[in-house]
Short mmCIF file of C-alpha atoms and ligand atoms in Angstrom, two decimals:
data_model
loop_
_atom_site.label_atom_id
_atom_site.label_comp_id
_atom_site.label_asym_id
_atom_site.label_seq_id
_atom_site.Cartn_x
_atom_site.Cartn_y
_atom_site.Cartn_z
CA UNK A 21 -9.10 -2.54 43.45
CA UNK A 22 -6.82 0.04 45.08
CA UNK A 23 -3.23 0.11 42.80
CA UNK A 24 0.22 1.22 44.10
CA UNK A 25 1.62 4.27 42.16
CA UNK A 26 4.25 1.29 40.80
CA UNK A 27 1.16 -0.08 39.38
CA UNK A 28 -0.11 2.92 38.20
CA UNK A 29 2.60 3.25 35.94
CA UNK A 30 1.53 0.36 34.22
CA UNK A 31 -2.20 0.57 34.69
CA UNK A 32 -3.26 3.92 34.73
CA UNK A 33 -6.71 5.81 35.76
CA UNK A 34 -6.34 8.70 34.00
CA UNK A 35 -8.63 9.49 31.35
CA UNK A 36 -8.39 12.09 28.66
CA UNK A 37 -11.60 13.41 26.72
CA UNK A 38 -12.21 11.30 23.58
CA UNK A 39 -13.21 12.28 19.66
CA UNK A 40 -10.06 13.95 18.98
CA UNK A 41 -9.93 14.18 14.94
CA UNK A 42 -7.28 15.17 13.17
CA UNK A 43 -5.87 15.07 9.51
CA UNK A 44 -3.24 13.27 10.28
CA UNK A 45 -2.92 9.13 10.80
CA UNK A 46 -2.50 8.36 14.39
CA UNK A 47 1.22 6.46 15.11
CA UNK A 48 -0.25 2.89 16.47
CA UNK A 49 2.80 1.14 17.44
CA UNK A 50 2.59 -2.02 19.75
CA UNK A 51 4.17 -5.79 19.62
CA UNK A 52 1.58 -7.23 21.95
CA UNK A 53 -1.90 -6.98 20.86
CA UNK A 54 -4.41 -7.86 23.11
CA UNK A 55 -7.40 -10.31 23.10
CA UNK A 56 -10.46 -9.99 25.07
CA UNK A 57 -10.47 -13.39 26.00
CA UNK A 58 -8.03 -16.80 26.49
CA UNK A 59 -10.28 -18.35 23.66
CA UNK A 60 -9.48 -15.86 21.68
CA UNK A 61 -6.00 -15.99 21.33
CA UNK A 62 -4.61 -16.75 17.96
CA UNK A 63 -1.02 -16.66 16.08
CA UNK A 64 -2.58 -15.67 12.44
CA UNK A 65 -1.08 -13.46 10.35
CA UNK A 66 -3.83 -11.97 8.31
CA UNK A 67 -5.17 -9.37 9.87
CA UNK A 68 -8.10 -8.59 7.31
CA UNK A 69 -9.38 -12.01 7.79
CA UNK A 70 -8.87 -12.43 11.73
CA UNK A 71 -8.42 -8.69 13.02
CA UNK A 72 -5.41 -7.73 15.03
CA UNK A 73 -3.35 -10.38 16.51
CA UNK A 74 0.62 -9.09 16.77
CA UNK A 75 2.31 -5.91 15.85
CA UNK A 76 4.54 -7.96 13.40
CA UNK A 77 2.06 -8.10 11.29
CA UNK A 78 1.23 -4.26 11.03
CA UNK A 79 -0.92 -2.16 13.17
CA UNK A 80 -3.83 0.21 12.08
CA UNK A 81 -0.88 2.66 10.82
CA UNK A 82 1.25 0.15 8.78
CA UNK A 83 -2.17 -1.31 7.32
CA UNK A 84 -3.17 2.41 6.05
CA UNK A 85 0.39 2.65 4.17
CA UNK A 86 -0.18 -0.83 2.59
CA UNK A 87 -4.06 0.40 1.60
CA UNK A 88 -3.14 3.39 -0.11
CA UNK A 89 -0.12 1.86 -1.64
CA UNK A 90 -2.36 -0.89 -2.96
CA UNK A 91 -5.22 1.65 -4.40
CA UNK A 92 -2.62 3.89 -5.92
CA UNK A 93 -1.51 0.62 -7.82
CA UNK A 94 -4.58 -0.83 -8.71
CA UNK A 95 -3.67 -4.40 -6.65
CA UNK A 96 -5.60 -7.15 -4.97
CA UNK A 97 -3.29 -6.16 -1.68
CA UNK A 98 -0.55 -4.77 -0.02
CA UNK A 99 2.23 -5.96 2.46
CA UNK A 100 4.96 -3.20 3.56
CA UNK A 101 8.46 -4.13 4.48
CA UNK A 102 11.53 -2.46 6.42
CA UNK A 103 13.01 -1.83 3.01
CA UNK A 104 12.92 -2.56 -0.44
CA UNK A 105 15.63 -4.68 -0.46
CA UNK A 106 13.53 -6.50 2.00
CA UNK A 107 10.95 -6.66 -0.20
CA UNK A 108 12.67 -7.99 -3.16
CA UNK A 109 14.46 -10.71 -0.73
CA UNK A 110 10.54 -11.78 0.56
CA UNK A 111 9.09 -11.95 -2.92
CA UNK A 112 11.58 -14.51 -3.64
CA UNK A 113 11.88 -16.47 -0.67
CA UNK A 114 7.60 -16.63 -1.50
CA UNK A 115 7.95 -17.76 -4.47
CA UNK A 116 11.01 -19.79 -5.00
CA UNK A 117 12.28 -23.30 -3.98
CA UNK A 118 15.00 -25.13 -4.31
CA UNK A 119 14.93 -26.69 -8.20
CA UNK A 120 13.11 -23.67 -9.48
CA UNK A 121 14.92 -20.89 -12.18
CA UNK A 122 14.63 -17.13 -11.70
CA UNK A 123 15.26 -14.94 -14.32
CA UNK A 124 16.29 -11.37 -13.45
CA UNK A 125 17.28 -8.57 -15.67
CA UNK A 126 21.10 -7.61 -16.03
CA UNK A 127 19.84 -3.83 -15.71
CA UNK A 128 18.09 -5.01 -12.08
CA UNK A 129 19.42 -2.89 -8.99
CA UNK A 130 22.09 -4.70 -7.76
CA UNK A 131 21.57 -5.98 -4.05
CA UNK A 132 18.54 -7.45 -6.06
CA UNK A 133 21.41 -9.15 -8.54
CA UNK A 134 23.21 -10.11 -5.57
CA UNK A 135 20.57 -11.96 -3.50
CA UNK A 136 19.57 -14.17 -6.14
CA UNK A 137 23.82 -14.68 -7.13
CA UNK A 138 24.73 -15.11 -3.34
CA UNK A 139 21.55 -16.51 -1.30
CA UNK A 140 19.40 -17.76 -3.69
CA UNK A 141 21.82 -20.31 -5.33
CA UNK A 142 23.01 -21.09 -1.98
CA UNK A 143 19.65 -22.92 -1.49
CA UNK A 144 19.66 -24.29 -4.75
CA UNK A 145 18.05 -21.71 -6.92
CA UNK A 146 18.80 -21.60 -10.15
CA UNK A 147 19.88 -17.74 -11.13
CA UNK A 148 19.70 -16.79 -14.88
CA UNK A 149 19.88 -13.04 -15.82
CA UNK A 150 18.48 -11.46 -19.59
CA UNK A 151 19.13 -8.41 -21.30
CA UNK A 152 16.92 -5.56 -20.50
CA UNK A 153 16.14 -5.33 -23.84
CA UNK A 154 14.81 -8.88 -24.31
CA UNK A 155 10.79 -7.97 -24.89
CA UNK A 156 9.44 -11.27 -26.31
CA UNK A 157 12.63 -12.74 -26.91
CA UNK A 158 12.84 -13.70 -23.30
CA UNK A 159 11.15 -17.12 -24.37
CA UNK A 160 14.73 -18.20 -25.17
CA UNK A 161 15.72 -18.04 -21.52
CA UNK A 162 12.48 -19.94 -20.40
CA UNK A 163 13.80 -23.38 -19.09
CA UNK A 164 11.41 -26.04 -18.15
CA UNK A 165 11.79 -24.69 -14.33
CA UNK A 166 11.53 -21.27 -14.79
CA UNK A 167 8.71 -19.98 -12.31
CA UNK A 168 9.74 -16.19 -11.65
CA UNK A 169 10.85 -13.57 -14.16
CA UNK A 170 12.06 -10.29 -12.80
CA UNK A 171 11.37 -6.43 -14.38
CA UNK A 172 12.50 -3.13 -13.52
CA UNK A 173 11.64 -0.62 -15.93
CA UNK A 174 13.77 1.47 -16.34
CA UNK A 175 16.55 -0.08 -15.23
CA UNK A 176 18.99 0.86 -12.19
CA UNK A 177 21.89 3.46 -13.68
CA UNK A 178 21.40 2.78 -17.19
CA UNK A 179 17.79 2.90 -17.64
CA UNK A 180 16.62 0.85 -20.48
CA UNK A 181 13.03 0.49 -20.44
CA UNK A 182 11.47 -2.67 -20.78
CA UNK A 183 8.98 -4.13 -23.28
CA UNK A 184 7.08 -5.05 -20.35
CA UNK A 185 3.80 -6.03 -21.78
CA UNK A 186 5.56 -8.49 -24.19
CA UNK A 187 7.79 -10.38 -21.56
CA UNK A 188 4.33 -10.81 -19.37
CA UNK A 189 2.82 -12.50 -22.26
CA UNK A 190 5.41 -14.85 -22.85
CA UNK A 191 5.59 -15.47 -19.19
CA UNK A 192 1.93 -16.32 -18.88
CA UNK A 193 2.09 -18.70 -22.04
CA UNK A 194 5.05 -20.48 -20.34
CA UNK A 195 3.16 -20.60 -16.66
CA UNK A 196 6.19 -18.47 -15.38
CA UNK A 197 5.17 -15.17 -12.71
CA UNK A 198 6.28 -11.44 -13.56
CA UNK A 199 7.57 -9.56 -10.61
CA UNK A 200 8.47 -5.88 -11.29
CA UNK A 201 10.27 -3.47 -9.41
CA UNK A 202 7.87 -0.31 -10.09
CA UNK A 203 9.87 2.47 -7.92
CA UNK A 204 11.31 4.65 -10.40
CA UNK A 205 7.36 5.39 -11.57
CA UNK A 206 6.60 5.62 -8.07
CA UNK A 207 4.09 3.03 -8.73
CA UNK A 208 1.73 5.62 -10.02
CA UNK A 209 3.36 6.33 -14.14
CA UNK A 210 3.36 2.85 -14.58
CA UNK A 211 0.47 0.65 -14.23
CA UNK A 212 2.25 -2.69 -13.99
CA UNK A 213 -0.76 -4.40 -13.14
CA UNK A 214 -2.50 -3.17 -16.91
CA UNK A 215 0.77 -4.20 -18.53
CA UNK A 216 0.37 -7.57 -17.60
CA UNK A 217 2.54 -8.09 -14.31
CA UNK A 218 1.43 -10.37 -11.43
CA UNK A 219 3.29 -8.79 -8.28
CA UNK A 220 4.95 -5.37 -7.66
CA UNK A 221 7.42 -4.13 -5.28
CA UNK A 222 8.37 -0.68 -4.42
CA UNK A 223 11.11 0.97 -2.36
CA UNK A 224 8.43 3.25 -0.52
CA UNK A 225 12.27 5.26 0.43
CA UNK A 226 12.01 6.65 -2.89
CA UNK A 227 8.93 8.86 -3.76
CA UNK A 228 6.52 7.79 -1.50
CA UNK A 229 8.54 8.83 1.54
CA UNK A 230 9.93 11.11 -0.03
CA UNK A 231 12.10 13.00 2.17
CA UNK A 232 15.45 10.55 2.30
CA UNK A 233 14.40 10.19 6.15
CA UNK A 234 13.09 6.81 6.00
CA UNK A 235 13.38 2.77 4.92
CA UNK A 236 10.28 0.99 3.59
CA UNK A 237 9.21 -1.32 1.05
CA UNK A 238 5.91 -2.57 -0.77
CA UNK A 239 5.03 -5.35 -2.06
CA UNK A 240 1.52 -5.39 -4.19
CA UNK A 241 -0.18 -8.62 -5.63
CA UNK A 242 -2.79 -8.59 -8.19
CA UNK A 243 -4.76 -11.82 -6.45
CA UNK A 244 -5.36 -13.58 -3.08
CA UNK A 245 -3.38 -16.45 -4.14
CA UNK A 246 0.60 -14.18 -3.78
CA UNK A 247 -0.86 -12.42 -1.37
CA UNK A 248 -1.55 -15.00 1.35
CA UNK A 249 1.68 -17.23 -0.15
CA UNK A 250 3.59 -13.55 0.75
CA UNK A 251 2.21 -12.98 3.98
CA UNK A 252 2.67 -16.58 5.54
CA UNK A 253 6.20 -15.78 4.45
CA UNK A 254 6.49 -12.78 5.94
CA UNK A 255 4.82 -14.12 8.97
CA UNK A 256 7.63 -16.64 9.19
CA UNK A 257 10.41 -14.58 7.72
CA UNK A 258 9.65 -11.77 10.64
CA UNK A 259 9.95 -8.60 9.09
CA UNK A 260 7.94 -5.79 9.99
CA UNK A 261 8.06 -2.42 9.57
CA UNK A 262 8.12 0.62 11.75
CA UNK A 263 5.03 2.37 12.62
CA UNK A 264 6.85 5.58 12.73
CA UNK A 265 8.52 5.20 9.20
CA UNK A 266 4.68 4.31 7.91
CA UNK A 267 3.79 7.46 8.92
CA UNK A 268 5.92 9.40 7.76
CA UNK A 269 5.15 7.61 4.30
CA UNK A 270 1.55 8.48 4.91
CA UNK A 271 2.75 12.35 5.35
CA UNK A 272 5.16 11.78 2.34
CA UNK A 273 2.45 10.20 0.19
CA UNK A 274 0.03 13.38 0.73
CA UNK A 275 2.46 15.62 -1.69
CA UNK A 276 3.49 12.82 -3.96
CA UNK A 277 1.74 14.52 -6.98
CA UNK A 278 3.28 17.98 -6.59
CA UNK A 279 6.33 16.24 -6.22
CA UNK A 280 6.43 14.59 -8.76
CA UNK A 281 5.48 17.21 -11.42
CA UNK A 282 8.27 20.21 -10.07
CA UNK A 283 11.01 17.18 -10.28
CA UNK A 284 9.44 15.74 -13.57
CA UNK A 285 9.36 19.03 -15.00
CA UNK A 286 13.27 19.74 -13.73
CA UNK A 287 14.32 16.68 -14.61
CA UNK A 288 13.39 16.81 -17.98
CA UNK A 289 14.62 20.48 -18.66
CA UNK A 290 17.93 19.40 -17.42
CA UNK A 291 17.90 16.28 -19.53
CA UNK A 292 17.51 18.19 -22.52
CA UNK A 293 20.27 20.86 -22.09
CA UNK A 294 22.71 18.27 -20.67
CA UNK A 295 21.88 16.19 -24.26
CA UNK A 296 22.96 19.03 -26.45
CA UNK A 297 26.25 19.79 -24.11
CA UNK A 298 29.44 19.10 -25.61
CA UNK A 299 30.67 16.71 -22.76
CA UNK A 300 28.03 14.70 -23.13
CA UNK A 301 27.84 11.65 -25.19
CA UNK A 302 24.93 10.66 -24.35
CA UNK A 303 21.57 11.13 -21.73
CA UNK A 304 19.95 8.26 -20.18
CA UNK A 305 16.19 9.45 -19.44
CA UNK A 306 13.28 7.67 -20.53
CA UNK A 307 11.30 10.17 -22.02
CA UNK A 308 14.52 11.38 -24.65
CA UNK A 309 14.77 9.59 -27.63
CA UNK A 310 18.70 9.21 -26.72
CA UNK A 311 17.54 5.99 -23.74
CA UNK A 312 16.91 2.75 -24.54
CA UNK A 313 13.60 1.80 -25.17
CA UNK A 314 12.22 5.10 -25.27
CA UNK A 315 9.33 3.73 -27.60
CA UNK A 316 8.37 1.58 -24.54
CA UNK A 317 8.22 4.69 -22.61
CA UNK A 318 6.11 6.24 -24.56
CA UNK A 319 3.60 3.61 -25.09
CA UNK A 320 3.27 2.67 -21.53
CA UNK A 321 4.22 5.33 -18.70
CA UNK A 322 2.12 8.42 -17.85
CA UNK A 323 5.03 10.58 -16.85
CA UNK A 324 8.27 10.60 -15.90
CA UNK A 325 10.35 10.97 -12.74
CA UNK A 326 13.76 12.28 -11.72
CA UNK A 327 16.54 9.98 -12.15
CA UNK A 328 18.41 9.98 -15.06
CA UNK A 329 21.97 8.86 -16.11
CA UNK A 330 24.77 11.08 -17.90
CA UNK A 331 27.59 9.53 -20.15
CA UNK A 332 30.13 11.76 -20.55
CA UNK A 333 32.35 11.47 -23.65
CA UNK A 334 34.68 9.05 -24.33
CA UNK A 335 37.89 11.67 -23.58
CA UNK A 336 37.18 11.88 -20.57
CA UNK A 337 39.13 10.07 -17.79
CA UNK A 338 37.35 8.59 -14.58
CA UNK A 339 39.19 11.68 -12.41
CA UNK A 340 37.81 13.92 -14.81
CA UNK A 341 33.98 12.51 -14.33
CA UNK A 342 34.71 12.32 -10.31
CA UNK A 343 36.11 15.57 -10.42
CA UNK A 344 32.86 17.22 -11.86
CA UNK A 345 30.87 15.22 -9.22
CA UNK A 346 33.43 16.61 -7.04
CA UNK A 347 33.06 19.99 -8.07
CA UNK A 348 28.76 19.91 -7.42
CA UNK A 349 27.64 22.29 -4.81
CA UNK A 350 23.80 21.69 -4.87
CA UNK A 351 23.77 18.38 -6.16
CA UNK A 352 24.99 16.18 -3.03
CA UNK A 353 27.02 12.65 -3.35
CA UNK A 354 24.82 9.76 -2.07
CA UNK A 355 22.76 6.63 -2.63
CA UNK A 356 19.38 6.55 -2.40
CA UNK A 357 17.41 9.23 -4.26
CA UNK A 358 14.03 9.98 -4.98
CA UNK A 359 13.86 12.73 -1.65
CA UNK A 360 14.01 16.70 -2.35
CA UNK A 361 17.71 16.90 -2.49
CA UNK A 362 19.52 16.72 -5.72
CA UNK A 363 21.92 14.31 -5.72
CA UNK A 364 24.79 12.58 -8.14
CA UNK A 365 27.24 9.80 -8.64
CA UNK A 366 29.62 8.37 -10.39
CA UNK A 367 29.60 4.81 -11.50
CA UNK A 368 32.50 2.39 -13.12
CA UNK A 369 30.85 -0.36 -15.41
CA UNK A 370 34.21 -2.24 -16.31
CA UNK A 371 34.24 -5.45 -15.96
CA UNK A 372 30.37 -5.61 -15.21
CA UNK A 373 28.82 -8.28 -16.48
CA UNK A 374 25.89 -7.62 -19.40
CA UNK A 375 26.04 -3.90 -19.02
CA UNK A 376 26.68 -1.46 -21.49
CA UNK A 377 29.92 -0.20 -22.24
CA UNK A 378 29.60 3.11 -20.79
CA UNK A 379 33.35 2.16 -18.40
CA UNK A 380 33.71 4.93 -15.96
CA UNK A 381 31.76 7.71 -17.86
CA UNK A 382 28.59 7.16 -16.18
CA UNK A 383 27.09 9.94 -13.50
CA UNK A 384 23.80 9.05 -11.90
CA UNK A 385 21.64 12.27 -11.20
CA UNK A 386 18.56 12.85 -9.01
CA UNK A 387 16.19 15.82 -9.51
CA UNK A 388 15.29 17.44 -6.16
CA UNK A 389 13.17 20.85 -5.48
CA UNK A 390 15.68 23.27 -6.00
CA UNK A 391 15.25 25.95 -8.39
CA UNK A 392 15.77 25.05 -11.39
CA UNK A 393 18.24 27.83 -12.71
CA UNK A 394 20.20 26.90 -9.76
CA UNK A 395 20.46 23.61 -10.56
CA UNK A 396 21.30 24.52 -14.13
CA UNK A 397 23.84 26.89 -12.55
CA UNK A 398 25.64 24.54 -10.18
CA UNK A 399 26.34 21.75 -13.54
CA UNK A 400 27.08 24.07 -15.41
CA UNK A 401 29.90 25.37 -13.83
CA UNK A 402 31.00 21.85 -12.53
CA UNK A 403 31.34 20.93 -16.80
CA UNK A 404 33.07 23.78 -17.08
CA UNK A 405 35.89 22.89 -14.86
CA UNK A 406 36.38 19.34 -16.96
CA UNK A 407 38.64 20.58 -19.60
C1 PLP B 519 15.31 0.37 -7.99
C2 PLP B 519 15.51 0.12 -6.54
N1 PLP B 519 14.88 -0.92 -5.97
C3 PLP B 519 15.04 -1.22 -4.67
C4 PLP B 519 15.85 -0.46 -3.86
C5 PLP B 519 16.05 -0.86 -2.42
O1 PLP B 519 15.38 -0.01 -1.57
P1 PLP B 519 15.86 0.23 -0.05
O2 PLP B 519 17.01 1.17 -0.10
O3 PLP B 519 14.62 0.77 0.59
O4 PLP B 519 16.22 -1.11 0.50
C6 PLP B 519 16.53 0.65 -4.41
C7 PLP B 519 17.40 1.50 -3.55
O5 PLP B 519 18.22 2.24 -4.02
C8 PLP B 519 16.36 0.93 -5.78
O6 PLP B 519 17.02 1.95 -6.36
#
């Protein structure tokens, strides 16, 4: 049929030659799918099962992200999110109804606090949160209605890792799920699903992209049964992720592992020499004796990453700790972390709720790729301006 050049625009002739490869995942991005036939036309979310029916529920590039997530995890399946706040927000709509009890530690990350404290009681949730430090003891805080308990090990700022393996146990003996939040181990030093956890999520912002140019989340089941109670969620909650972003997790994901052993390496260097400075009460990293629940640590993760905490001592006052962040040339000021820029900041505890009493001493740090002596340079100088 002979077409306009209007119509051309939408329904081209032009053909290009075919079997390009490349190393690289193509960017599929598309709402509208299309199906060869009017019989064919379906509304089902589960692509495995049906094959492509709507962009919302990932195209060939966002279903690559979730596969490699899922292998590097060891999970029944994947689903990625715009975030992983979104994630976390998902997993509970999934899995909670009004009546039910959540228990979330008070170490959790705390837009993940806040959801459950602001939305989640606001549809009759009940919220209950547990020290970090818990392990089997969390069968005190079992109620009768109890049907999700939250982990992330470590835990956000202060770190304390988690007896894991115990509070899964418990949990399965009182028919309640574990959900973890597996980002600081980049879902690769941990293997939540060995320790006993049913579903993970991940802020694919951190390590997996990489690069602090992007907003994902992951969220892994170990069976069919979470994954197709997540996705009909999902389906109905409407959140889908960016094509684009995927791929630049797919690039991000390809360097993971040297990644993760220069800042691994750094991190821990810096941890070590910050522990024996004289401003420093105390370090908060996993792998030092000096965090809580080190031993856990040690029995459970394969490596460690680059976040750690700094508690300076007690003379100092809260200008004097924003003052050294202040004074940071390398080390930028900045949430989010995880990319190749080092980054630090201050927190203030009082008045928090079932924290530690670290007040307004508390510094946040983030390994990037620097050099290390550089690095080493740049605090050192900034600690020297504190007296
Ligand atoms: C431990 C942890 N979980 C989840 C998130 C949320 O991820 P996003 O920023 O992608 O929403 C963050 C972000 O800082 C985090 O630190």
């Amino acid at each position: 049929m002979p077409k306009n050049w209007k119509t051309k625009l939408i329904h081209s002739d032009a053909r290009i030659p075919e079997g390009f490869r490349s190393l690289s995942v193509g960017v599929e991005r598309g709402s509208t799918v299309l199906f060869p036939d009017a019989a064919s036309v379906k509304d089902e979310w589960d692509q495995y099962e049906v094959g492509y029916t709507y962009g919302l529920y990932g195209t060939p590039t966002t279903l690559e992200l979730a596969g490699r997530v899922c292998e590097l995890e060891h999970g029944y399946r994947t689903l990625i999110t715009p975030g992983g706040q979104c994630a976390i927000s998902l997993i509970n709509l999934a899995f909670l109804k009004a009546g039910d009890h959540v228990l979330i530690p008070e170490s959790v990350y705390t837009p993940n606090r806040k959801f459950a404290a602001h939305i989640l009681r606001k549809f009759g949730v009940e919220v209950g949160f547990y020290p970090p430090e818990a392990g089997s003891a969390i069968t005190n805080h079992f109620r009768t209605n109890t049907r999700v308990v939250w982990c992330e090990s470590p835990g956000s700022i202060t770190l304390e890792v988690q007896n894991v393996p115990a509070i899964a146990e418990a949990a399965h003996q009182h028919g309640v799920m574990v959900v973890m939040d597996n980002t600081w181990s980049a879902g690769v030093y941990f293997d939540a699903f060995a320790h006993g956890v049913d579903v993970t999520m991940q802020a694919l912002t951190k390590y997996i992209g990489g690069h602090s140019d992007l907003l994902l989340g992951s969220i892994t089941t170990r069976d069919e049964k979470a994954w197709r109670q997540l996705g009909s969620t999902q389906q109905l909650v409407g959140c889908a992720a960016s094509p684009d972003d995927c791929s630049l997790a797919l690039r991000g994901m390809k360097s993971l592992a040297v990644r993760l052993k220069a800042i691994e390496n750094a991190a821990l260097e810096l941890a070590r020499w910050l522990n024996e400075r004289p401003e420093i009460e105390r370090v908060l990293h996993p792998a030092l004796p000096s965090c809580p629940g080190h031993e856990f640590w040690k029995r459970d993760f394969i490596g460690s990453t680059g976040v750690f905490s700094l508690v300076f001592h007690p003379r100092f006052s809260k200008a004097q700790v924003q003052g050294f962040v202040d004074q940071l040339q390398l080390f930028k000021i900045g949430y989010s972390w995880a990319g190749v820029t080092s980054l630090a900041v201050a927190y203030d505890f009082h008045g928090t709720p079932g924290r530690p009493d670290f007040g307004h001493r508390i510094v946040r740090l983030n390994i990037g790729l620097e050099d290390l002596s550089d690095l080493q340079a740049d605090l050192s100088q900034a600690l020297a301006k504190m007296a």
